[in-house]
Short mmCIF file of C-alpha atoms in Angstrom, two decimals:
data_model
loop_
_atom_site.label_atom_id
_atom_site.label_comp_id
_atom_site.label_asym_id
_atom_site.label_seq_id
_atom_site.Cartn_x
_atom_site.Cartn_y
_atom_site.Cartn_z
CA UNK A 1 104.67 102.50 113.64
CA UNK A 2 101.46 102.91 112.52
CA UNK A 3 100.09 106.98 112.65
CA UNK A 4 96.95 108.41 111.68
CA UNK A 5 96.63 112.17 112.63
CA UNK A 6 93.59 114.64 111.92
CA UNK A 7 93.60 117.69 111.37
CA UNK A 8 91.31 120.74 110.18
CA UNK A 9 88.68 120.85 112.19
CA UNK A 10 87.22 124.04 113.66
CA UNK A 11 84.33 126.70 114.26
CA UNK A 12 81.87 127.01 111.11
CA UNK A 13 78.70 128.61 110.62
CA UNK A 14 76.00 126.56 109.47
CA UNK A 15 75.77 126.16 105.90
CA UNK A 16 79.54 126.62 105.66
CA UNK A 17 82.52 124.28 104.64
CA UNK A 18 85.17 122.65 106.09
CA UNK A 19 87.97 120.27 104.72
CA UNK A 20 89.32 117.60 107.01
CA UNK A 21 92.75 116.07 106.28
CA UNK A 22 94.16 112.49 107.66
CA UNK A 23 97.62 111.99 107.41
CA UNK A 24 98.88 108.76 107.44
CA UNK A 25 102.10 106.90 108.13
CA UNK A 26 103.12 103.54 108.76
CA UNK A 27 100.81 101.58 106.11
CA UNK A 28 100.50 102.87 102.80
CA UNK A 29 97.06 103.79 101.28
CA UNK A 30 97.40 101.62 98.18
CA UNK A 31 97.13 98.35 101.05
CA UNK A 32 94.47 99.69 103.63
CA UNK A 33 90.97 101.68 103.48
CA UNK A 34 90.10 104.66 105.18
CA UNK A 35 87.55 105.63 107.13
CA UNK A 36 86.14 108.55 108.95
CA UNK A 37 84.02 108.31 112.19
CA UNK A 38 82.47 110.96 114.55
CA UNK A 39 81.69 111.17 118.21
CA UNK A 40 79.61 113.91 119.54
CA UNK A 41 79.19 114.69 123.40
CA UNK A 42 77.01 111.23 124.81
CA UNK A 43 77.03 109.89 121.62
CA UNK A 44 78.28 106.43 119.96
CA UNK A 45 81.51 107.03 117.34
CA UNK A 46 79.70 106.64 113.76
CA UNK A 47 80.66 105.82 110.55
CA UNK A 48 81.09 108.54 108.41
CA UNK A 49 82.61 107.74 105.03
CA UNK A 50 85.38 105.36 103.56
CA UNK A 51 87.37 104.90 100.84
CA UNK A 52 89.89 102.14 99.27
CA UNK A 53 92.07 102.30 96.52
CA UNK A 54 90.56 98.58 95.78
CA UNK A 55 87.30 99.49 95.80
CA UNK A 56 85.44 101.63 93.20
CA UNK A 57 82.62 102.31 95.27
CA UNK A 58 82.89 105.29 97.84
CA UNK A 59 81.05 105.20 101.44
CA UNK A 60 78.92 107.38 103.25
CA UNK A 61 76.10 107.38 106.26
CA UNK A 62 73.39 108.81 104.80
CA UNK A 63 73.11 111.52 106.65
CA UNK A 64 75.89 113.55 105.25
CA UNK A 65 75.20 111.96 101.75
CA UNK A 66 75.32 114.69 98.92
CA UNK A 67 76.91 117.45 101.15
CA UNK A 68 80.19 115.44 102.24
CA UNK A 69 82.94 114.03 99.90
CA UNK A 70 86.18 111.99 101.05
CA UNK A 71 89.27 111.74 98.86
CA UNK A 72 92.85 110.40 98.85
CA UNK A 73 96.09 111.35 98.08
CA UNK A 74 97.69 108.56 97.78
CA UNK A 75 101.21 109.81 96.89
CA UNK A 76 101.29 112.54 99.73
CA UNK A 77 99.40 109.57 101.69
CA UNK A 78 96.59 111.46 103.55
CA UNK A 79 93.11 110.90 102.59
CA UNK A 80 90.44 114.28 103.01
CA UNK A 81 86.54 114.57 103.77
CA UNK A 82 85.47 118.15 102.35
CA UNK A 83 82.34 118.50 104.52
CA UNK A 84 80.15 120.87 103.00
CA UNK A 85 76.37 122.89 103.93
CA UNK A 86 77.37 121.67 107.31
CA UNK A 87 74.75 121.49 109.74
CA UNK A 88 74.90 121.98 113.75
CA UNK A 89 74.10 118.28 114.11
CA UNK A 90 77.32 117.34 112.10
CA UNK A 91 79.03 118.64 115.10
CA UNK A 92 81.56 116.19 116.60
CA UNK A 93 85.09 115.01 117.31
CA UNK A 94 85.93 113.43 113.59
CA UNK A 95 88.59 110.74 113.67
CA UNK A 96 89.90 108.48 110.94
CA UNK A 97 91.19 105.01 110.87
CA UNK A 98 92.67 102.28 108.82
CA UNK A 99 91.17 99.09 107.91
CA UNK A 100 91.96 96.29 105.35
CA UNK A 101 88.92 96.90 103.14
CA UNK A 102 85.35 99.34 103.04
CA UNK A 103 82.68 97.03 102.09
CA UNK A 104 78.94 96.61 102.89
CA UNK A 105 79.76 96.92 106.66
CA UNK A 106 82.09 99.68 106.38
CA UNK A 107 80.84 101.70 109.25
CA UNK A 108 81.32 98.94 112.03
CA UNK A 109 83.95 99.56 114.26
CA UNK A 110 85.02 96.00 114.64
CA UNK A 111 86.52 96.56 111.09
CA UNK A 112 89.65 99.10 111.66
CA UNK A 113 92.84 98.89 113.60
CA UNK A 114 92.44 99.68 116.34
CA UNK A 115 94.68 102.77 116.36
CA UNK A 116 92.91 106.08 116.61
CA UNK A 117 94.40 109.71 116.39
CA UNK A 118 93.22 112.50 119.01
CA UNK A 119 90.74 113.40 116.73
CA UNK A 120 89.65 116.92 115.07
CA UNK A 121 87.25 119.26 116.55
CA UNK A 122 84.13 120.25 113.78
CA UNK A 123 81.96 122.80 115.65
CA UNK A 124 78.92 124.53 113.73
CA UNK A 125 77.11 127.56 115.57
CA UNK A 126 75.78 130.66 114.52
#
């Protein structure tokens, strides 16, 4: 059975840090890419960032380019996004989810199992 859990979400300031983990079971990180999406309140889920252990290239929306940076462990099997100089707007439910490759349309939906965790809670407020 196929798993994909977040976790480390929380409260931040802005301008402050926050490392997200996805733990994954059921598939096996050296077969299946990564991604992370958001959803804030009345908003689409977006594409945040991906990353396969068949692709050199890493993904990210541009607007947490520079300040966001996903990784994977791929013995432990859970892939992170440190999220750094957060900003209120980067405020969302962040889930991640499993697809067969990144590529140039990495951030479409259409392109992951569709299997999706409960999510992690990223709030930023002074």
């Amino acid at each position: 059975q196929v798993q994909l859990v977040e976790s480390g979400g929380g409260l931040v300031q802005p301008g402050g840090s926050l490392r997200l983990s996805c733990a994954v079971s059921g598939i096996t990180l050296d077969r299946y890419a990564i991604g992370w999406f958001r959803q804030a309140p009345g908003k689409e889920r977006e594409g945040v960032s991906c990353i396969s252990s068949t692709d050199e290239n890493l993904y990210y929306a541009d607007s947490v380019k520079g300040r966001f940076a996903i990784s994977a462990d791929y013995v432990k099997n859970i892939v992170y996004l440190q999220m750094n100089d957060l900003k209120p707007e980067d405020a969302a439910v962040y889930y991640c989810a499993a697809a067969f490759r990144c590529g140039s349309s990495w951030y479409e939906l259409e392109g992951y199992l569709n299997l999706w965790g409960p999510g992690t809670v990223v709030t930023v407020s002074s």
